[in-house]
Short mmCIF file of C-alpha atoms in Angstrom, two decimals:
data_model
loop_
_atom_site.label_atom_id
_atom_site.label_comp_id
_atom_site.label_asym_id
_atom_site.label_seq_id
_atom_site.Cartn_x
_atom_site.Cartn_y
_atom_site.Cartn_z
CA MET A 1 0.00 0.00 0.00
CA ARG A 2 2.86 2.37 0.73
CA LYS A 3 4.27 2.00 -2.79
CA VAL A 4 0.87 2.69 -4.34
CA SER A 5 0.36 5.84 -2.24
CA THR A 6 3.84 7.15 -3.10
CA ARG A 7 3.26 6.70 -6.80
CA ILE A 8 -0.04 8.63 -6.61
CA VAL A 9 1.64 11.53 -4.80
CA CYS A 10 4.48 11.59 -7.33
CA GLY A 11 1.99 11.48 -10.19
CA VAL A 12 0.03 14.45 -8.83
CA ALA A 13 3.22 16.45 -8.32
CA PHE A 14 4.36 15.75 -11.89
CA PHE A 15 1.01 16.83 -13.32
CA LEU A 16 1.13 20.11 -11.39
CA LEU A 17 4.65 20.84 -12.64
CA LEU A 18 3.54 20.36 -16.24
CA GLY A 19 0.61 22.69 -15.68
CA SER A 20 2.89 25.49 -14.47
CA GLY A 21 5.29 25.29 -17.45
CA ALA A 22 5.66 27.55 -20.51
CA GLY A 23 2.90 25.94 -22.50
CA PRO A 24 0.06 23.38 -22.20
CA ALA A 25 0.74 19.69 -22.71
CA SER A 26 -0.28 18.34 -26.08
CA ALA A 27 -3.86 17.16 -26.37
CA GLY A 28 -2.69 13.62 -27.05
CA HIS A 29 -0.92 13.40 -23.65
CA ARG A 30 -3.25 15.46 -21.45
CA SER A 31 -4.42 13.67 -18.30
CA PRO A 32 -8.15 13.53 -17.59
CA PRO A 33 -9.51 16.03 -15.01
CA GLN A 34 -9.04 15.02 -11.37
CA HIS A 35 -11.78 15.63 -8.76
CA LEU A 36 -10.38 14.99 -5.31
CA ASP A 37 -12.09 15.45 -1.94
CA ASP A 38 -8.84 15.30 0.00
CA ALA A 39 -8.35 17.92 2.71
CA GLY A 40 -5.42 18.47 5.02
CA THR A 41 -6.21 18.06 8.71
CA THR A 42 -4.58 19.08 11.96
CA PHE A 43 -6.03 16.14 13.84
CA LEU A 44 -5.54 12.49 13.06
CA ALA A 45 -8.43 10.41 14.35
CA ARG A 46 -9.53 6.81 14.38
CA THR A 47 -11.63 4.59 16.59
CA VAL A 48 -10.04 2.54 19.37
CA ALA A 49 -12.31 -0.43 18.60
CA PRO A 50 -11.89 -2.13 15.21
CA ARG A 51 -15.67 -2.12 14.83
CA THR A 52 -18.81 -1.22 16.72
CA GLY A 53 -22.55 -1.48 16.32
CA PRO A 54 -25.85 -0.42 17.88
CA VAL A 55 -27.32 -2.40 20.77
CA ARG A 56 -30.81 -2.17 22.27
CA GLY A 57 -30.85 -1.47 26.00
CA ASP A 58 -33.56 -2.40 28.48
CA ASP A 59 -34.73 1.24 28.31
CA GLY A 60 -35.94 0.49 24.78
CA ARG A 61 -33.38 2.83 23.21
CA ILE A 62 -30.58 1.97 20.80
CA HIS A 63 -27.11 2.67 22.19
CA VAL A 64 -23.83 3.14 20.31
CA LEU A 65 -20.55 3.21 22.29
CA TYR A 66 -17.08 3.82 20.88
CA GLU A 67 -13.99 5.97 21.37
CA LEU A 68 -12.01 8.33 19.17
CA TRP A 69 -8.22 8.31 19.34
CA ILE A 70 -7.26 11.89 18.36
CA THR A 71 -3.69 13.09 17.74
CA ASN A 72 -2.31 16.56 16.97
CA ALA A 73 -0.28 15.92 13.80
CA LYS A 74 1.21 19.42 13.49
CA ALA A 75 4.24 21.10 15.10
CA LEU A 76 2.18 23.80 16.85
CA PRO A 77 0.11 23.12 19.98
CA ALA A 78 -3.60 22.54 19.45
CA THR A 79 -6.79 22.49 21.48
CA ILE A 80 -10.03 20.57 21.11
CA GLU A 81 -12.95 22.81 22.02
CA ARG A 82 -15.87 20.96 20.45
CA ILE A 83 -16.64 17.59 18.93
CA ASP A 84 -19.77 17.11 16.83
CA VAL A 85 -20.86 13.60 15.85
CA LEU A 86 -22.57 13.82 12.45
CA ASP A 87 -24.62 11.51 10.28
CA GLY A 88 -22.05 10.35 7.75
CA SER A 89 -24.56 10.74 4.90
CA ASP A 90 -26.03 14.06 6.08
CA HIS A 91 -23.49 16.34 7.73
CA ALA A 92 -26.23 18.80 8.66
CA ARG A 93 -27.64 16.19 11.08
CA VAL A 94 -25.78 16.64 14.37
CA LEU A 95 -26.26 13.60 16.60
CA LEU A 96 -24.15 14.72 19.56
CA SER A 97 -22.10 17.75 20.54
CA LEU A 98 -19.51 17.77 23.30
CA THR A 99 -18.14 21.02 24.74
CA GLY A 100 -16.89 22.36 28.06
CA ALA A 101 -17.29 20.09 31.07
CA ASP A 102 -18.96 17.34 29.01
CA LEU A 103 -15.98 17.24 26.64
CA ALA A 104 -13.52 17.19 29.55
CA THR A 105 -15.38 14.34 31.27
CA ALA A 106 -15.37 12.26 28.10
CA SER A 107 -11.66 12.88 27.36
CA THR A 108 -8.77 10.92 28.82
CA ARG A 109 -5.08 10.49 28.23
CA LEU A 110 -3.85 7.18 26.88
CA SER A 111 -2.85 6.31 30.43
CA GLY A 112 -6.50 6.67 31.44
CA ARG A 113 -6.08 9.82 33.50
CA THR A 114 -8.48 12.69 32.84
CA ALA A 115 -7.29 15.40 30.51
CA GLY A 116 -8.44 18.46 32.46
CA ALA A 117 -11.44 20.76 32.25
CA GLY A 118 -13.09 22.64 29.39
CA VAL A 119 -10.69 22.94 26.46
CA VAL A 120 -8.60 19.81 25.82
CA PRO A 121 -4.96 20.75 25.04
CA LEU A 122 -2.72 18.70 22.76
CA ALA A 123 0.98 19.35 22.25
CA GLN A 124 2.74 18.25 19.06
CA ASP A 125 2.17 14.51 18.47
CA GLU A 126 0.08 14.26 21.66
CA SER A 127 -3.10 12.17 21.77
CA ARG A 128 -6.37 11.97 23.67
CA ILE A 129 -9.08 9.34 23.85
CA VAL A 130 -12.66 10.65 23.72
CA LEU A 131 -15.41 8.34 24.98
CA LEU A 132 -18.61 8.69 22.94
CA HIS A 133 -22.12 7.45 23.60
CA LEU A 134 -25.10 7.97 21.29
CA ALA A 135 -28.67 6.95 22.07
CA PHE A 136 -31.51 6.68 19.52
CA ASP A 137 -35.22 6.15 20.02
CA SER A 138 -35.50 3.51 17.29
CA ARG A 139 -33.31 1.47 14.94
CA ARG A 140 -34.46 3.48 11.92
CA ASP A 141 -32.92 6.60 13.48
CA VAL A 142 -29.44 5.05 13.47
CA PRO A 143 -27.39 6.18 10.45
CA GLU A 144 -25.34 3.76 8.38
CA ASN A 145 -22.16 5.55 9.38
CA LEU A 146 -20.87 8.48 11.43
CA ILE A 147 -18.29 11.20 10.87
CA HIS A 148 -16.85 13.71 13.33
CA ARG A 149 -16.16 17.44 13.27
CA VAL A 150 -13.33 18.27 15.67
CA ALA A 151 -13.12 22.04 16.24
CA GLY A 152 -10.61 24.12 18.18
CA THR A 153 -7.28 25.76 17.49
CA GLY A 154 -4.10 24.53 15.84
CA ALA A 155 -1.94 24.72 12.77
CA ALA A 156 -4.08 24.84 9.65
CA SER A 157 -1.06 23.70 7.60
CA SER A 158 2.57 22.74 8.05
CA ALA A 159 3.51 26.33 7.13
CA SER A 160 1.38 27.93 9.88
CA SER A 161 3.37 30.11 12.26
CA ALA A 162 0.68 30.46 14.92
CA PRO A 163 -2.38 28.44 15.96
CA GLY A 164 -5.68 29.47 14.42
CA PRO A 165 -9.26 28.20 14.36
CA ILE A 166 -9.77 24.80 12.77
CA ALA A 167 -12.64 22.39 12.20
CA ASP A 168 -11.57 19.02 10.79
CA LEU A 169 -13.87 16.31 9.45
CA VAL A 170 -12.35 13.01 10.59
CA ALA A 171 -12.96 9.34 11.41
CA ARG A 172 -15.82 7.81 9.45
CA VAL A 173 -17.35 4.99 11.51
CA PRO A 174 -19.63 2.35 9.88
CA LEU A 175 -22.47 1.08 12.07
CA ASP A 176 -23.72 -1.80 9.95
CA ALA A 177 -20.85 -4.29 10.38
CA LEU A 178 -21.72 -5.77 13.77
CA ASN A 179 -24.87 -7.43 15.12
CA PRO A 180 -24.71 -7.99 18.90
CA PRO A 181 -25.03 -11.72 19.68
CA GLU A 182 -27.87 -12.99 21.85
CA LEU A 183 -26.66 -14.76 25.00
CA SER A 184 -28.28 -16.54 27.93
CA SER A 185 -28.04 -15.14 31.45
CA PRO A 186 -24.99 -16.16 33.53
CA LEU A 187 -26.95 -16.31 36.81
CA ARG A 188 -30.29 -17.47 38.21
CA GLY A 189 -32.82 -16.02 40.61
CA ASN A 190 -33.94 -12.53 41.62
CA GLY A 191 -32.34 -9.23 42.52
CA TRP A 192 -29.26 -9.09 40.32
CA VAL A 193 -27.86 -5.56 39.84
CA ALA A 194 -25.95 -4.57 36.70
CA MET A 195 -23.19 -2.64 38.48
CA ASN A 196 -20.76 -0.55 36.40
CA GLY A 197 -22.77 -1.36 33.28
CA CYS A 198 -23.64 0.41 30.07
CA CYS A 199 -23.55 3.27 29.45
CA LYS A 200 -21.94 5.16 32.31
CA TYR A 201 -18.70 6.98 31.54
CA PRO A 202 -15.94 7.34 32.28
CA GLY A 203 -16.72 4.59 34.82
CA VAL A 204 -14.48 1.74 35.96
CA HIS A 205 -15.27 -0.33 32.86
CA ARG A 206 -15.87 2.21 30.11
CA GLY A 207 -12.68 4.11 30.86
CA SER A 208 -10.52 1.02 31.37
CA LEU A 209 -7.90 1.75 28.71
CA GLN A 210 -5.17 -0.87 28.71
CA ALA A 211 -1.85 -0.82 26.84
CA VAL A 212 -1.48 -4.58 26.25
CA ASN A 213 0.66 -6.53 23.77
CA GLY A 214 1.59 -3.35 21.92
CA GLY A 215 -2.02 -2.19 21.44
CA LEU A 216 -4.53 0.02 23.22
CA GLU A 217 -7.70 -1.85 24.18
CA ILE A 218 -10.92 -1.47 26.13
CA SER A 219 -11.95 -5.06 26.67
CA GLN A 220 -14.47 -4.06 29.36
CA ARG A 221 -16.42 -1.59 27.21
CA PHE A 222 -19.72 -3.46 27.80
CA ALA A 223 -18.76 -5.32 30.99
CA ILE A 224 -21.13 -5.80 33.92
CA ASP A 225 -20.35 -6.54 37.56
CA TRP A 226 -23.33 -8.60 38.69
CA GLN A 227 -24.15 -8.17 42.40
CA LYS A 228 -27.11 -9.73 44.18
CA LEU A 229 -29.72 -8.17 46.48
CA ASP A 230 -31.71 -10.25 48.93
CA ASP A 231 -35.50 -10.06 49.15
CA GLN A 232 -35.25 -6.95 51.35
CA GLY A 233 -32.96 -5.12 48.91
CA ARG A 234 -29.71 -5.70 50.81
CA PHE A 235 -26.34 -6.61 49.31
CA VAL A 236 -25.02 -7.62 52.71
CA VAL A 237 -26.57 -8.32 56.11
CA GLY A 238 -24.34 -7.89 59.15
CA ASP A 239 -20.57 -7.56 59.12
CA LEU A 240 -19.34 -6.48 55.66
CA LYS A 241 -16.08 -8.38 56.17
CA VAL A 242 -17.82 -11.75 56.38
CA LEU A 243 -18.21 -13.24 52.89
CA ARG A 244 -21.18 -15.41 53.82
CA ASN A 245 -23.13 -12.28 54.75
CA TRP A 246 -23.24 -11.16 51.10
CA ALA A 247 -26.31 -12.21 49.11
CA GLY A 248 -24.38 -13.18 45.99
CA TYR A 249 -21.54 -15.12 47.53
CA ASP A 250 -21.17 -18.74 46.36
CA GLN A 251 -24.01 -18.44 43.84
CA PRO A 252 -23.59 -20.72 40.78
CA VAL A 253 -22.39 -19.16 37.51
CA TYR A 254 -23.62 -20.60 34.19
CA SER A 255 -22.27 -20.63 30.65
CA MET A 256 -23.99 -18.01 28.49
CA GLU A 257 -23.36 -19.87 25.22
CA ASP A 258 -22.07 -23.12 23.79
CA GLY A 259 -18.32 -23.08 23.36
CA VAL A 260 -14.89 -24.38 24.24
CA VAL A 261 -12.99 -23.33 27.34
CA ALA A 262 -9.98 -21.36 26.13
CA ALA A 263 -8.36 -20.51 29.48
CA THR A 264 -8.89 -20.72 33.22
CA GLY A 265 -7.20 -19.44 36.33
CA ASP A 266 -7.66 -20.84 39.83
CA GLY A 267 -5.89 -20.93 43.19
CA LEU A 268 -6.40 -17.37 44.42
CA ASP A 269 -8.06 -16.95 47.81
CA ASP A 270 -11.13 -14.79 48.33
CA LEU A 271 -10.24 -11.38 49.72
CA VAL A 272 -11.82 -9.80 52.78
CA PRO A 273 -14.72 -7.72 51.36
CA GLY A 274 -15.52 -4.11 52.15
CA THR A 275 -12.52 -2.40 50.53
CA LEU A 276 -10.41 -2.83 47.41
CA PRO A 277 -7.00 -4.50 47.77
CA ASP A 278 -3.79 -2.47 47.91
CA PRO A 279 -3.20 -1.33 44.28
CA SER A 280 0.49 -2.20 44.60
CA THR A 281 -0.48 -5.88 44.95
CA ILE A 282 -2.55 -5.97 41.72
CA THR A 283 -0.91 -7.35 38.57
CA ILE A 284 -2.12 -8.53 35.16
CA ALA A 285 -1.82 -12.06 36.53
CA ASN A 286 -4.14 -11.58 39.53
CA ILE A 287 -6.42 -8.67 38.65
CA SER A 288 -9.21 -10.99 37.44
CA GLY A 289 -8.96 -13.42 40.33
CA ASN A 290 -10.06 -16.93 39.44
CA PHE A 291 -11.49 -16.79 35.92
CA ILE A 292 -12.79 -18.64 32.86
CA VAL A 293 -12.62 -17.70 29.16
CA VAL A 294 -15.01 -19.51 26.81
CA ASP A 295 -14.52 -19.34 23.02
CA ILE A 296 -18.03 -19.27 21.51
CA GLY A 297 -16.90 -19.20 17.87
CA ARG A 298 -17.04 -16.47 15.22
CA GLY A 299 -13.97 -14.90 16.82
CA LEU A 300 -15.87 -14.17 20.06
CA SER A 301 -15.09 -15.10 23.65
CA ILE A 302 -16.86 -14.58 26.98
CA PHE A 303 -14.86 -13.73 30.09
CA TYR A 304 -16.07 -14.59 33.60
CA ALA A 305 -14.08 -13.40 36.64
CA HIS A 306 -13.79 -13.46 40.47
CA PHE A 307 -14.77 -17.09 41.08
CA ARG A 308 -14.39 -18.69 44.49
CA LYS A 309 -11.20 -20.74 44.67
CA GLY A 310 -11.60 -24.43 43.95
CA THR A 311 -15.11 -24.19 42.51
CA LEU A 312 -14.28 -24.15 38.78
CA LYS A 313 -15.94 -27.11 37.08
CA VAL A 314 -14.17 -26.80 33.72
CA ARG A 315 -10.64 -26.69 32.35
CA PRO A 316 -9.09 -25.58 29.03
CA GLY A 317 -10.27 -27.67 26.10
CA ASP A 318 -13.59 -28.66 27.67
CA ARG A 319 -16.72 -28.18 25.59
CA VAL A 320 -19.50 -26.42 27.48
CA ARG A 321 -23.20 -26.04 26.80
CA THR A 322 -25.47 -23.07 27.41
CA GLY A 323 -26.69 -23.17 31.00
CA GLN A 324 -23.94 -25.50 32.22
CA GLU A 325 -22.55 -24.58 35.64
CA LEU A 326 -19.01 -23.19 35.40
CA GLY A 327 -18.21 -22.43 39.04
CA ARG A 328 -19.28 -20.42 42.07
CA LEU A 329 -19.26 -16.66 42.54
CA GLY A 330 -16.50 -15.42 44.86
CA ASN A 331 -14.35 -12.43 45.78
CA SER A 332 -10.93 -13.14 44.26
CA GLY A 333 -8.86 -10.57 42.37
CA ASN A 334 -9.35 -6.80 42.24
CA THR A 335 -12.71 -6.61 44.00
CA SER A 336 -14.28 -5.07 47.08
CA GLY A 337 -17.27 -7.41 47.33
CA PRO A 338 -18.55 -10.70 45.88
CA HIS A 339 -19.69 -10.29 42.29
CA LEU A 340 -19.45 -11.81 38.83
CA HIS A 341 -17.60 -9.75 36.26
CA MET A 342 -18.42 -10.72 32.66
CA HIS A 343 -17.82 -9.26 29.25
CA LEU A 344 -17.85 -10.27 25.59
CA MET A 345 -14.70 -9.69 23.54
CA ASN A 346 -13.23 -10.26 20.09
CA GLY A 347 -10.49 -12.62 21.23
CA PRO A 348 -9.34 -14.84 24.09
CA SER A 349 -7.30 -12.22 26.02
CA PRO A 350 -9.32 -10.71 28.93
CA LEU A 351 -7.38 -7.43 28.73
CA GLY A 352 -5.87 -7.52 25.23
CA SER A 353 -9.15 -7.77 23.29
CA SER A 354 -11.86 -5.33 22.27
CA GLY A 355 -15.11 -5.37 24.25
CA LEU A 356 -18.23 -5.94 22.15
CA PRO A 357 -21.96 -5.34 22.69
CA TYR A 358 -24.36 -8.22 23.32
CA VAL A 359 -27.94 -8.78 24.47
CA LEU A 360 -29.48 -11.25 26.90
CA ARG A 361 -32.23 -13.53 25.59
CA SER A 362 -34.66 -12.86 28.40
CA PHE A 363 -34.92 -11.33 31.86
CA THR A 364 -37.32 -9.22 33.90
CA LEU A 365 -36.50 -5.62 34.77
CA THR A 366 -37.65 -5.19 38.39
CA GLY A 367 -36.13 -1.91 39.59
CA MET A 368 -33.24 0.53 39.62
CA ILE A 369 -30.70 1.91 42.07
CA ASP A 370 -30.26 5.69 42.32
CA PRO A 371 -26.69 6.43 41.12
CA GLN A 372 -26.39 9.51 43.33
CA GLN A 373 -27.33 7.48 46.39
CA LEU A 374 -24.74 4.86 45.52
CA ASP A 375 -22.00 7.41 44.80
CA ALA A 376 -22.67 9.15 48.13
CA ALA A 377 -22.68 5.94 50.19
CA VAL A 378 -19.74 4.99 52.41
CA ASP A 379 -20.29 1.29 51.72
CA GLN A 380 -22.96 -1.06 50.36
CA SER A 381 -24.74 -1.71 53.62
CA GLY A 382 -28.42 -0.80 53.97
CA THR A 383 -31.25 -1.27 51.49
CA TRP A 384 -31.16 -0.40 47.80
CA GLY A 385 -33.43 0.08 44.82
CA ASN A 386 -37.09 0.80 44.18
CA ARG A 387 -38.43 -2.69 43.54
CA ALA A 388 -41.43 -2.11 45.83
CA THR A 389 -42.84 0.60 43.56
CA PHE A 390 -41.33 -0.34 40.17
CA SER A 391 -43.51 -1.73 37.38
CA ARG A 392 -41.89 -5.01 36.36
CA ALA A 393 -41.21 -5.41 32.64
CA GLY A 394 -40.23 -8.53 30.73
CA GLN A 395 -37.27 -8.03 28.39
CA GLU A 396 -36.10 -10.00 25.36
CA ALA A 397 -32.90 -9.50 23.36
CA ARG A 398 -31.82 -6.43 25.32
CA LEU A 399 -28.79 -5.29 27.29
CA PRO A 400 -29.32 -4.55 31.01
CA LEU A 401 -28.15 -1.00 31.73
CA ASP A 402 -26.17 0.43 34.62
CA LEU A 403 -27.70 -0.06 38.10
CA HIS A 404 -30.80 -1.78 36.75
CA ILE A 405 -32.13 -4.64 38.89
CA VAL A 406 -33.19 -7.77 37.03
CA ASP A 407 -34.60 -11.20 37.74
CA PHE A 408 -33.41 -14.27 35.85
CA ARG A 409 -35.36 -17.50 35.55
CA ARG A 410 -34.55 -20.03 38.25
#
């Protein structure tokens, strides 16, 4: 590809030199007219994920999640002051605009740290990741592709001596290349909360950028931490440090799809719940605790994490069926309380793959937890959710959203 591109550039340069000479080229050797849409840009931009697609949430809306990797390609410093997400076929249709505090919240450095407030600065060759979330009322409202207008200041060309206003059209994103697979539920019974789920950002999952194997990945883009409430709406009854006091502890975990076990990890003890472990003790090897990866074909794998030690019922190479018990829910790895972490990805590596959307075949939406109440809480003691007043709603082929409480068939 590099040789082809170089020859095109050389050909264009040669044609321009002929056109500026003493006389026109002879009619027999004149090149046909060229109509190019190329435009120089200050910002280079591409998506972090190799592909994305719309997924229907249990709110009935269609959600699209992805990230832009934006780099200042000029020698002068630049700023990003506004990002507009446009319909790729109708640039007058603005689907989302990010400015000010909203832009700052959605922007991170490659290391995952926030980029500041308001205007997002970029030095020469510096990059930012911008987390984007679109929501549509119906599937027919979703365009076939997106494009982005990144506005701010920077060098309009390589010859610019001072930054000036710019507005680059960058990063076309097709939305018709991925259909979220339909999976069975990984748990049984009532009162399961989709903690840290779609589509909160930055969030512990959505903003989990990882530099792994020479690439930048967000494997946990659509991950959920499933935690259980008892019949009175309590995660834990009594001493938080006692594992058996947590409603979800030692619950069975089931395979969400037919497949082959690609990898497992066992042997890590449950941690004392209530607080996260010392960050200095967390490594790539132990962050997931005891885990299972199941290859379900079509280049897709499901990752299940934080099992109780010694409860795994499968090993690499085993074939598993939908609904087969895999192990028991525990508190191993980087966790502050018993829960099941699961996500779908485009490869077998729990951290070095891209997280993909999926839907669950069936469940019942039975309530929600107030995010402000949860954020303000010291711990997870007490009662949670609004199940007593919530109108239950059966769901099919939808993704449970953040802090929604669901029941699975027993």
